[in-house]
Tab-separated table of C-alpha atoms and ligand atoms in Angstrom:
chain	number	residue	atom	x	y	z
A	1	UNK	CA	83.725	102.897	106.994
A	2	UNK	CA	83.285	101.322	110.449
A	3	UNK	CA	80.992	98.396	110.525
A	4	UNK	CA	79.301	96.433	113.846
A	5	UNK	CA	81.426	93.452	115.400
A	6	UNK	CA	78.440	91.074	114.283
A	7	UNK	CA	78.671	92.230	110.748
A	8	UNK	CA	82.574	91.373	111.128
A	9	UNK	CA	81.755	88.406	112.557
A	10	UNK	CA	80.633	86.955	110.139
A	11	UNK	CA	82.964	88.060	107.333
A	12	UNK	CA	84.714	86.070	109.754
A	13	UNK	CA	82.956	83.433	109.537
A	14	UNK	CA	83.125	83.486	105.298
A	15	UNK	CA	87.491	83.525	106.027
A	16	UNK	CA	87.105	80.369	108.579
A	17	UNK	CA	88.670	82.988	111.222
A	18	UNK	CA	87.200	81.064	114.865
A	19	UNK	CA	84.751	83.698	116.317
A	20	UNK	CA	81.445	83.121	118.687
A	21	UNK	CA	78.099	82.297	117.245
A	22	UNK	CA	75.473	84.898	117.953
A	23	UNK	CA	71.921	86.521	117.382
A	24	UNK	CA	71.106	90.125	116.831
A	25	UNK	CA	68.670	91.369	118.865
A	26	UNK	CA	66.674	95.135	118.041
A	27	UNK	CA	63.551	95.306	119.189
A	28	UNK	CA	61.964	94.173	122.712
A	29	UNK	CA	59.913	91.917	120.593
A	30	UNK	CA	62.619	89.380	119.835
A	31	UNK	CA	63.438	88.738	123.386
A	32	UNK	CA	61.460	85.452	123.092
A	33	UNK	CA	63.232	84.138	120.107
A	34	UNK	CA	67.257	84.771	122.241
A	35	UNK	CA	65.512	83.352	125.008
A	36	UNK	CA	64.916	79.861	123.190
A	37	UNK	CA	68.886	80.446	121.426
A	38	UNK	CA	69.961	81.653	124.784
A	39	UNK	CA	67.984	79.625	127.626
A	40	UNK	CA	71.113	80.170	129.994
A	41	UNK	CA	74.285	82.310	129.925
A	42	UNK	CA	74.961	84.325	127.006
A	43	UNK	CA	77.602	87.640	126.481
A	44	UNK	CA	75.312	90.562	125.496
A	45	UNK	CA	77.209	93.183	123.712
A	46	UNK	CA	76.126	96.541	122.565
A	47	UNK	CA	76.377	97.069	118.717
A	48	UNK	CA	77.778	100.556	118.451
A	49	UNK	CA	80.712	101.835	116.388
A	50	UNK	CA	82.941	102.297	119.443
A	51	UNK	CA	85.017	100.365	121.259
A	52	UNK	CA	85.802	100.065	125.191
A	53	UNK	CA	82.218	98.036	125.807
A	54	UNK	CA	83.067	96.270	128.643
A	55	UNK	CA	84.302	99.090	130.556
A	56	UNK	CA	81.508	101.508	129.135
A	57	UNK	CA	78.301	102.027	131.368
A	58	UNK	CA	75.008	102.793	129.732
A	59	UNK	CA	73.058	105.921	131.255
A	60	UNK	CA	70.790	105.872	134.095
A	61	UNK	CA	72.026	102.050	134.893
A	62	UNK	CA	75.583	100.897	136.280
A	63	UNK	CA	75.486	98.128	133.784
A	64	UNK	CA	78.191	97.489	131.065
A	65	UNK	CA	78.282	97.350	127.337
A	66	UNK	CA	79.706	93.658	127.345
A	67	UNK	CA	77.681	91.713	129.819
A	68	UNK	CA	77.859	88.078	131.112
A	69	UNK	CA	73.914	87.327	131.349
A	70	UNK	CA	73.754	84.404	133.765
A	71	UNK	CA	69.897	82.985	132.978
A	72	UNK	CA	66.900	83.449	130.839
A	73	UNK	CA	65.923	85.901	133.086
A	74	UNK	CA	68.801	87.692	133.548
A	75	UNK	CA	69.054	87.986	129.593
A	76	UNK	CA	65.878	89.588	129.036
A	77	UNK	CA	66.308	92.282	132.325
A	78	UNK	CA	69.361	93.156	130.492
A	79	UNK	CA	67.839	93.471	126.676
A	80	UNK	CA	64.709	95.485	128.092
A	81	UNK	CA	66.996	97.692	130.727
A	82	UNK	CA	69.641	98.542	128.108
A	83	UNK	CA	68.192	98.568	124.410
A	84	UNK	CA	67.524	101.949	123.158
A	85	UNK	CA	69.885	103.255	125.636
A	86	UNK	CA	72.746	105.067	125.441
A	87	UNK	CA	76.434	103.778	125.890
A	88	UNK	CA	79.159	105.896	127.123
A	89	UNK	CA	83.093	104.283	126.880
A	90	UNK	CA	86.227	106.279	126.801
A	91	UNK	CA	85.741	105.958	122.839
A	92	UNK	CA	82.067	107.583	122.445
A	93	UNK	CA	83.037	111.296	124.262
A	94	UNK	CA	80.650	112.248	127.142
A	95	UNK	CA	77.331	112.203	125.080
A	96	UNK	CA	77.635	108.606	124.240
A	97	UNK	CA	76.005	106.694	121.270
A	98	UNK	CA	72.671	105.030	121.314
A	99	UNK	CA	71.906	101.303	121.222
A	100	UNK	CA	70.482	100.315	118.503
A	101	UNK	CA	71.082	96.549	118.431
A	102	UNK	CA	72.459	93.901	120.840
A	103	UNK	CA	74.664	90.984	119.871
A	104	UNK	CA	74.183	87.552	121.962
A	105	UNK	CA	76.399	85.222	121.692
A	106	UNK	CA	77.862	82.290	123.440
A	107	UNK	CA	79.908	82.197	126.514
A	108	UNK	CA	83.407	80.736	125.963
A	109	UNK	CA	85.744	79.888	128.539
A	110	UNK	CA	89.065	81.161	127.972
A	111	UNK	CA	92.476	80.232	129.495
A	112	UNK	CA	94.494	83.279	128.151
A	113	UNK	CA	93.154	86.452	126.429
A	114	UNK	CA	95.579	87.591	123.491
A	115	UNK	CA	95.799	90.874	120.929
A	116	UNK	CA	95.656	90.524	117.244
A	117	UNK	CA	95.460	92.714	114.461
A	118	UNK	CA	96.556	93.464	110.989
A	119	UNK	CA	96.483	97.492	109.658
A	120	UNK	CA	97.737	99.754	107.206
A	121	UNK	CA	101.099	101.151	108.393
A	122	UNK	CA	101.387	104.792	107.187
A	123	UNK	CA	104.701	105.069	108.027
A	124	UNK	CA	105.845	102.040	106.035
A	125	UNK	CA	103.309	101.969	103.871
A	126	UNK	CA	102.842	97.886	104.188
A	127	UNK	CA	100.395	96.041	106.247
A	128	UNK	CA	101.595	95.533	109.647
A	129	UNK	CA	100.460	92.632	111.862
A	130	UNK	CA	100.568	93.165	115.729
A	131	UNK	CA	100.144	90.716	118.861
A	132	UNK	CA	100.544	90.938	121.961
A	133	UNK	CA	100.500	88.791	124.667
A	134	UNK	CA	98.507	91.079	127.178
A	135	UNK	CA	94.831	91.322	124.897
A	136	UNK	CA	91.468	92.039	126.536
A	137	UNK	CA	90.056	95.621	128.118
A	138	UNK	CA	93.519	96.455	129.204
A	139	UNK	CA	95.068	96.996	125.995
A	140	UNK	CA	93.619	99.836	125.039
A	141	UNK	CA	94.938	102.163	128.142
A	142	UNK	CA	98.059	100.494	128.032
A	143	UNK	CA	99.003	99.260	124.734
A	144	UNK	CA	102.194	97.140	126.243
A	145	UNK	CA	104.151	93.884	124.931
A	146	UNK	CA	103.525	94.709	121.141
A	147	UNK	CA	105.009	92.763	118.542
A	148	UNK	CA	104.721	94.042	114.970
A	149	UNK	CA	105.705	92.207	111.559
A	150	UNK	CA	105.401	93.994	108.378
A	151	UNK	CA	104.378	92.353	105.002
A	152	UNK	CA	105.511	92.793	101.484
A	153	UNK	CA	102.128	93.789	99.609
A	154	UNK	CA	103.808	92.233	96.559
A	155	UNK	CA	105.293	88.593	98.262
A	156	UNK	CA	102.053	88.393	100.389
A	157	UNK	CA	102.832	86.661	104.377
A	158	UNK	CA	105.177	84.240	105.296
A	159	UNK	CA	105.076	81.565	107.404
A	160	UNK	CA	108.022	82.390	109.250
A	161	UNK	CA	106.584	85.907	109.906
A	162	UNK	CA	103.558	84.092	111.575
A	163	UNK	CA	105.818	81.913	113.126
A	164	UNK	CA	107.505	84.827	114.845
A	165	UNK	CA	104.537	86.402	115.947
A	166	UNK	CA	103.273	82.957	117.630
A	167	UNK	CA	106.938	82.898	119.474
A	168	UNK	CA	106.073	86.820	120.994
A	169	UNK	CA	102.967	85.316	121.930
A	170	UNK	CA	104.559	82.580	123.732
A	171	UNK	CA	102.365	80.148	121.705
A	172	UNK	CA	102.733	76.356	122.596
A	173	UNK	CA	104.011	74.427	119.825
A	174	UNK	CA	100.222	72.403	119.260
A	175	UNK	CA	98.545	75.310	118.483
A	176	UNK	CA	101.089	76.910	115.959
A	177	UNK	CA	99.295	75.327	113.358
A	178	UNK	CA	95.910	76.529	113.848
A	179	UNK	CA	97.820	80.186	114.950
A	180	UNK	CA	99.357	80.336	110.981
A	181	UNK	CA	95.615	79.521	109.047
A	182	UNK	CA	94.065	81.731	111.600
A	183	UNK	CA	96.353	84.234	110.795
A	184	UNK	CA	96.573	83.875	106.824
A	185	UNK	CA	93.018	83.588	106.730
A	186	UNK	CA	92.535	87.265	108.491
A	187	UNK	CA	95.023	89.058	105.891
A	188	UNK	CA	93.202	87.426	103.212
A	189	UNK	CA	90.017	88.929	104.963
A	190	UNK	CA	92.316	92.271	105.178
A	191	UNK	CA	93.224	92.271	101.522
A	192	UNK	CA	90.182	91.069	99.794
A	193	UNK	CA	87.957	92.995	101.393
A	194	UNK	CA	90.282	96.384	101.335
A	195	UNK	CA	90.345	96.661	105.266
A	196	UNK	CA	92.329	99.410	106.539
A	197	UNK	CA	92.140	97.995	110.164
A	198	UNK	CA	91.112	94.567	111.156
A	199	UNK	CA	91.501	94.242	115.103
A	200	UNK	CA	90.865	91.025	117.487
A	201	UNK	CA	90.696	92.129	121.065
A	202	UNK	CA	90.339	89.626	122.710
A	203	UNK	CA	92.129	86.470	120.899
A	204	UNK	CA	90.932	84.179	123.913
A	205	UNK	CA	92.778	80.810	123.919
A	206	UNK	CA	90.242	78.052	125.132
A	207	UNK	CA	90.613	75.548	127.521
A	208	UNK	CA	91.045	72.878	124.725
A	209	UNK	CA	93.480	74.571	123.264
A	210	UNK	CA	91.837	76.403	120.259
A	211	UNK	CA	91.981	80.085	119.231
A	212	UNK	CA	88.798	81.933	119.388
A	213	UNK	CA	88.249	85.760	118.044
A	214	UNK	CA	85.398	86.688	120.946
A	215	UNK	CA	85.839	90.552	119.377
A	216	UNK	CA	85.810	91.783	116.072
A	217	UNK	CA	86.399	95.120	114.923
A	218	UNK	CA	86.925	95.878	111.235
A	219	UNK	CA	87.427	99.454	109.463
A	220	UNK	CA	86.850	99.295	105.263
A	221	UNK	CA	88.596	101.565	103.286
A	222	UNK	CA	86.175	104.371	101.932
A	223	UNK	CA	88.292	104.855	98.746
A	224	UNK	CA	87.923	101.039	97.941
A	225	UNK	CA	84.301	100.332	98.819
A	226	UNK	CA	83.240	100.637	94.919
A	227	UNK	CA	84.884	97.745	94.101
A	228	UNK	CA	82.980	96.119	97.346
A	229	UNK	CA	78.865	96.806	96.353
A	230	UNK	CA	78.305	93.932	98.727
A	231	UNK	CA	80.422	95.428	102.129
A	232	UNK	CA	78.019	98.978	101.308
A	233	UNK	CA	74.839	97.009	102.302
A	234	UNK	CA	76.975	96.985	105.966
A	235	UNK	CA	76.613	100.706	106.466
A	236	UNK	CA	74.963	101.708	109.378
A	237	UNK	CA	73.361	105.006	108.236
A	238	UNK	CA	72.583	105.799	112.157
A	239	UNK	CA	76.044	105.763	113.057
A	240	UNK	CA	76.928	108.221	110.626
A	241	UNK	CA	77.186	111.740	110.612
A	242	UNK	CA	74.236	113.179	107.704
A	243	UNK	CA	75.818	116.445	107.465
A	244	UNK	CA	79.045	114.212	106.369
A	245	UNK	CA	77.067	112.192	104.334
A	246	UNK	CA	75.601	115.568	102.542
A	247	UNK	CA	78.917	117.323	102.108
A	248	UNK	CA	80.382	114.155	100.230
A	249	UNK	CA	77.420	114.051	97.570
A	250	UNK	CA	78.863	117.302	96.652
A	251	UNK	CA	82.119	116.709	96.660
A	252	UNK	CA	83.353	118.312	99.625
A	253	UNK	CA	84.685	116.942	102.622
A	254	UNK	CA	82.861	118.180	105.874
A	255	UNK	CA	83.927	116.559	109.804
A	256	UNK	CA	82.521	117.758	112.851
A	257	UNK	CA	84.024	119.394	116.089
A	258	UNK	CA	83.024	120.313	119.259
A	259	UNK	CA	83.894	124.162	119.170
A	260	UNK	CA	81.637	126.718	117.732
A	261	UNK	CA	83.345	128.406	114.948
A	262	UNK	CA	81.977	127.121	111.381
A	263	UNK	CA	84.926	127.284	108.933
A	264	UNK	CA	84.545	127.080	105.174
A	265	UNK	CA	87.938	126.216	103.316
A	266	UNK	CA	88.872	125.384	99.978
A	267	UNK	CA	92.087	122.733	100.524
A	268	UNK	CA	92.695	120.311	103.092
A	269	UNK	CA	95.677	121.666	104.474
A	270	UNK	CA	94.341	125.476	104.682
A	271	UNK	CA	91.125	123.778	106.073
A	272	UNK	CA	93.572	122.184	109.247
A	273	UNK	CA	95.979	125.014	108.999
A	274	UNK	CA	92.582	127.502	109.951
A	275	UNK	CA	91.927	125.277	112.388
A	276	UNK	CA	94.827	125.583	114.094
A	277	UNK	CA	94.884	129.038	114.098
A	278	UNK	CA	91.430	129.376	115.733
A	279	UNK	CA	92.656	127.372	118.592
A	280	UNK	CA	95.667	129.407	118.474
A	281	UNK	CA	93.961	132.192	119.391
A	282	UNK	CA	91.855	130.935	121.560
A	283	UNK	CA	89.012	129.741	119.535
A	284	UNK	CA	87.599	126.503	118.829
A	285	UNK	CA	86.302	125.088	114.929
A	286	UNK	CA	82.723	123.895	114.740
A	287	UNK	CA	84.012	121.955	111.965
A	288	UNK	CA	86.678	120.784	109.183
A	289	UNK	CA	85.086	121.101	105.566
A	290	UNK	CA	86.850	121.343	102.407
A	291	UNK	CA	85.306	122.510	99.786
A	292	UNK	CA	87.544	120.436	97.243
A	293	UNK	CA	89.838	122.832	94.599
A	294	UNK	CA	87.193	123.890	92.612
A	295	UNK	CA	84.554	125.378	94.532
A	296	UNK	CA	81.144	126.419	92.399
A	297	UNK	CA	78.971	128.341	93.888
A	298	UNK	CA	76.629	125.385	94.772
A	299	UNK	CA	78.961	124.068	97.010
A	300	UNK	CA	79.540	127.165	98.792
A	301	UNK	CA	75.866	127.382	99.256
A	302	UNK	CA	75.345	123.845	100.465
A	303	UNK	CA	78.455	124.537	102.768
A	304	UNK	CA	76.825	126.956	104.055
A	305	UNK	CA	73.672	125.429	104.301
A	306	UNK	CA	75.723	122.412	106.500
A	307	UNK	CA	77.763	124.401	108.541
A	308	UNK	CA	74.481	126.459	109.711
A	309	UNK	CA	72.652	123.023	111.195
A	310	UNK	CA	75.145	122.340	113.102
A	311	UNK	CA	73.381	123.250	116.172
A	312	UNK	CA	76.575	124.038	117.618
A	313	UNK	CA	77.768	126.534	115.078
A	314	UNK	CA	77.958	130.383	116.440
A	315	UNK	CA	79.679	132.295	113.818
A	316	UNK	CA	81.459	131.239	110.479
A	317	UNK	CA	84.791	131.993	109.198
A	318	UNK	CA	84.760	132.037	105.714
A	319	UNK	CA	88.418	131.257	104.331
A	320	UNK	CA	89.114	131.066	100.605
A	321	UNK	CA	92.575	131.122	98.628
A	322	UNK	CA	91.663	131.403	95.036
A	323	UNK	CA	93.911	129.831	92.265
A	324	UNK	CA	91.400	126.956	90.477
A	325	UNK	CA	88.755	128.620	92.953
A	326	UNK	CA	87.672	131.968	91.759
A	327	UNK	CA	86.749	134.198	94.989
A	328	UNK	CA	84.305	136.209	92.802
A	329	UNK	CA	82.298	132.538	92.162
A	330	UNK	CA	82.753	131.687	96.017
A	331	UNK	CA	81.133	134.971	96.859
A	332	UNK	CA	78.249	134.476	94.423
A	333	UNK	CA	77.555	131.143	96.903
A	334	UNK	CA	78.171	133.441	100.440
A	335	UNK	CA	75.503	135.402	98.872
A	336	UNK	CA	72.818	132.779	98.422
A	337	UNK	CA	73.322	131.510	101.693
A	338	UNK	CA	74.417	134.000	104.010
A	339	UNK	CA	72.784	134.550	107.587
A	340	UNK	CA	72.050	137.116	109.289
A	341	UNK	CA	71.996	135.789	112.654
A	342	UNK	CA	75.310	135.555	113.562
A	343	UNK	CA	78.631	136.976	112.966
A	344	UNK	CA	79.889	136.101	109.539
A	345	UNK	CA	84.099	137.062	108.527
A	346	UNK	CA	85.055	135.937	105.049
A	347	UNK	CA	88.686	136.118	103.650
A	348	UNK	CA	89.184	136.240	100.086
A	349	UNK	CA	92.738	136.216	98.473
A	350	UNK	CA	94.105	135.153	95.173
A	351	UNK	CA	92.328	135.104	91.915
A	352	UNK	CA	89.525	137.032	91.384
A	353	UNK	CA	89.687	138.354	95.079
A	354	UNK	CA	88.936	141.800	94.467
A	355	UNK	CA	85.617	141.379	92.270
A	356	UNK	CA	85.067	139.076	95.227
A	357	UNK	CA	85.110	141.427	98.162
A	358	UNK	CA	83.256	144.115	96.138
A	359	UNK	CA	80.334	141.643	95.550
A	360	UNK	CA	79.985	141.369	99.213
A	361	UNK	CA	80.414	144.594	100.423
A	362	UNK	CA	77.502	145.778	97.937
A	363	UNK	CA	75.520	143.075	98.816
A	364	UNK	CA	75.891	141.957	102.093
A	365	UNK	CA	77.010	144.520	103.899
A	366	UNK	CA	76.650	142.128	107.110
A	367	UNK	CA	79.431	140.723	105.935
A	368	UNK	CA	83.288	141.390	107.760
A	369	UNK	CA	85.785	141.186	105.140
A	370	UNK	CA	89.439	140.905	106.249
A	371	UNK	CA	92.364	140.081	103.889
A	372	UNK	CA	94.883	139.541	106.741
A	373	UNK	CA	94.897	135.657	107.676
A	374	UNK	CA	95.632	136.083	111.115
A	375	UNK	CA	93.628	139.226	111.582
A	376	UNK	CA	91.050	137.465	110.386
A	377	UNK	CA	90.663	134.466	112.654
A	378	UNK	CA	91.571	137.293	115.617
A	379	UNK	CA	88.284	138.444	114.261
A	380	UNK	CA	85.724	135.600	114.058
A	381	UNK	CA	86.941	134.478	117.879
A	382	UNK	CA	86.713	137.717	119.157
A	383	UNK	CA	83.198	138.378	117.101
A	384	UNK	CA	81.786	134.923	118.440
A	385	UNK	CA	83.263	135.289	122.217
A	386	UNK	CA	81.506	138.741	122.503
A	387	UNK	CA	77.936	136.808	121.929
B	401	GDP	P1	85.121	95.956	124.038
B	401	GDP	O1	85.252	96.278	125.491
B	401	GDP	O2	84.256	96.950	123.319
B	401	GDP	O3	86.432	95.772	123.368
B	401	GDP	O4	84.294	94.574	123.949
B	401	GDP	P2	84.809	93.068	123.964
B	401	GDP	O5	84.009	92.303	123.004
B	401	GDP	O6	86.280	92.973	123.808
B	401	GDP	O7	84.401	92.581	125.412
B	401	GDP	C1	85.042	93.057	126.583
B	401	GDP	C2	85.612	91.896	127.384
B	401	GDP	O8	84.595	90.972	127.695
B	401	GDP	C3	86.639	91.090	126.623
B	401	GDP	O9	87.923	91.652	126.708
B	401	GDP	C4	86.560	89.750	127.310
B	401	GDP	O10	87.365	89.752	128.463
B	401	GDP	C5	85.126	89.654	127.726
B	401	GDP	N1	84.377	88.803	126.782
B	401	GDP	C6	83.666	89.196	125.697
B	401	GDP	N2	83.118	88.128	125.089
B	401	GDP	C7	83.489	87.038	125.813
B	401	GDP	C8	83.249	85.625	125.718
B	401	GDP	O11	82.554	85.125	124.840
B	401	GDP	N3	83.824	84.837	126.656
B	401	GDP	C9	84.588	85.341	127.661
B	401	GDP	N4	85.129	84.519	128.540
B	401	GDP	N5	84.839	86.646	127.789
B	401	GDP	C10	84.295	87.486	126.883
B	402	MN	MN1	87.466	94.225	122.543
């Protein structure tokens, strides 16, 4: 679960992490109250789950995401030009994502700008921390200069690992100190809070010498967020997909494309695997959904049901290897749900198959069945390219 940078913030703020004060702003009605917080410069940043702000621009203005608001005046032109609009960065794709909130906060001068973050390395399955010298809007075309420790879940961080990170940075030997709590305090963020990514971009060092987190971006783990009923509340239900939000109340596991091919799976890996074959042959997937191992008929209907309001969905591919699954069940859900308005190829194999296909070809005789896995998909592109 992604959450906003002033929602971060202040978990910041509970792990004594440095970060810059601020005031959420969502309706045009507030402007008065950040004008008597703000009365002269503030940093206005768009609250969107997306990063890549200050090189964004928000439709029908030139103005950035992250903006340096120079008066009163210039504050409130910005709030009234830019709430409500829509942001486009290199991280949003071309439609963009809608402003729902603004965060002002205060303007800090900063000597140096730095990179800091702690995630879950796959790879090595430990939490890695990562600097680098070169922070700020840059990083994120170029990541360059990285410096990576990795930490023992079991023996916690080091000081000497910290340490070592402060030397790639190139930190002067006053602020070491500060560098080590800052740092100790965000992994105890990262671990108490089950954080699978917890990113500071910029680190900005200050002219007195401090260390100041002017960015926060913090993803939760989904898996652990029952153990967290207080980090739910942060969910922002506009940022999220509902059709996702639907297919996980039943179990399933549904993520939007940008092609037009609905697919229907039951497995992960067959669900990517399809995929892959429908861009293979020159298709493109509305969609990833699992339907999970087990695959009731209610789920098949609700799939269904998902995959058809997607507005973007032209055809469906329907592709089902029984075993826990029984095909005959799956095809009692095609049935409840089945349109008629565009082209619809199922593929039933494994147990039950048989009792499966015959359902369908009695009763929906609409229906293309095709055993053959890469007939199939041959099928559904070249049924939804001849629309
Ligand atoms: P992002 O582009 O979405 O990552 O948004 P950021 O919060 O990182 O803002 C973009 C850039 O604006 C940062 O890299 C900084 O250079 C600058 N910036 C943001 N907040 C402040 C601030 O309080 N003081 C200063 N001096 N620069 C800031
Ligand atoms: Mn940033």
């Amino acid at each position: 679960m992604n959450i906003h940078e002033f929602q971060a913030k202040e978990l910041f703020v509970e792990y004594n992490i440095p970060t810059t004060n601020g005031l959420v702003v969502r309706s045009l009605s507030e402007i008065p109250i950040a004008l008597e917080r703000f009365p002269e410069k503030s940093v206005i940043k768009a609250q969107i789950h997306a990063g890549g702000r200050g090189k964004g621009t928000i439709v029908g203005t030139d103005l950035p995401g992250v903006y340096l608001a120079r008066s009163a005046e210039d504050t409130a032109r910005y709030i009234q030009q830019t709430l409500g609009g829509v942001l486009v960065t290199n991280q949003t794709g071309s439609q963009g994502k809608r402003i729902y909130a603004l965060y002002l906060c205060d303007v800090v001068e900063v000597e140096h700008e730095y990179y800091l973050s702690v995630q879950l390395d796959r790879s090595t399955a430990k939490p890695m921390v990562t600097v680098s010298r070169s922070g700020g809007v840059e990083i994120e075309a170029n990541a360059k200069n990285l410096y990576s420790i990795f930490i023992d879940p079991e023996s916690g961080i080091h000081a000497f690992q910290i340490r070592a990170l402060a030397r790639a940075l190139g930190l002067e030997r006053r602020i070491v100190p500060n560098f080590i709590e800052l740092v100790s305090n965000l992994y105890r963020l990262f671990c108490d809070k089950d954080a699978t990514l917890i990113e500071i971009n910029p680190l900005g060092l200050t002219l007195e010498g401090g260390l100041i987190a002017l960015d926060a971006k913090v993803i939760l783990d989904d898996n652990a967020l029952y153990r967290h009923p207080e980090l739910e509340a942060l969910r922002d239900a506009a940022e999220d997909d509902p059709l996702e939000d639907r297919a996980s109340r039943f179990s399933m596991n549904y993520v939007a494309a940008e092609g037009d091919i609905a697919c229907i799976v039951n497995g992960a890996g067959l669900a990517m695997a399809t995929m892959d074959m429908i861009a293979f042959y020159g298709g493109k997937a509305a969609n990833f959904l699992d339907l999970g191992s087990r695959a009731d008929p209610i789920q098949v209907r609700e799939a269904l049901r998902i995959v058809q309001e997607n507005p973007n969905t032209r055809g469906i591919f329907v592709n089902v290897f029984g075993g826990i699954a029984q095909c005959d069940v799956v095809a009692e859900g095609i049935l409840e749900q089945c349109p008629q308005t565009m082209p619809v190829v199922v593929r039933l194999q494994g147990a039950s198959a048989e009792r499966g296909q015959q359902l369908l070809r009695e009763r929906a005789p609409s229906v293309v069945l095709e055993n053959d896995l890469e007939r199939s998909v041959q099928m559904i592109v070249s049924k939804v390219r001849e629309r």
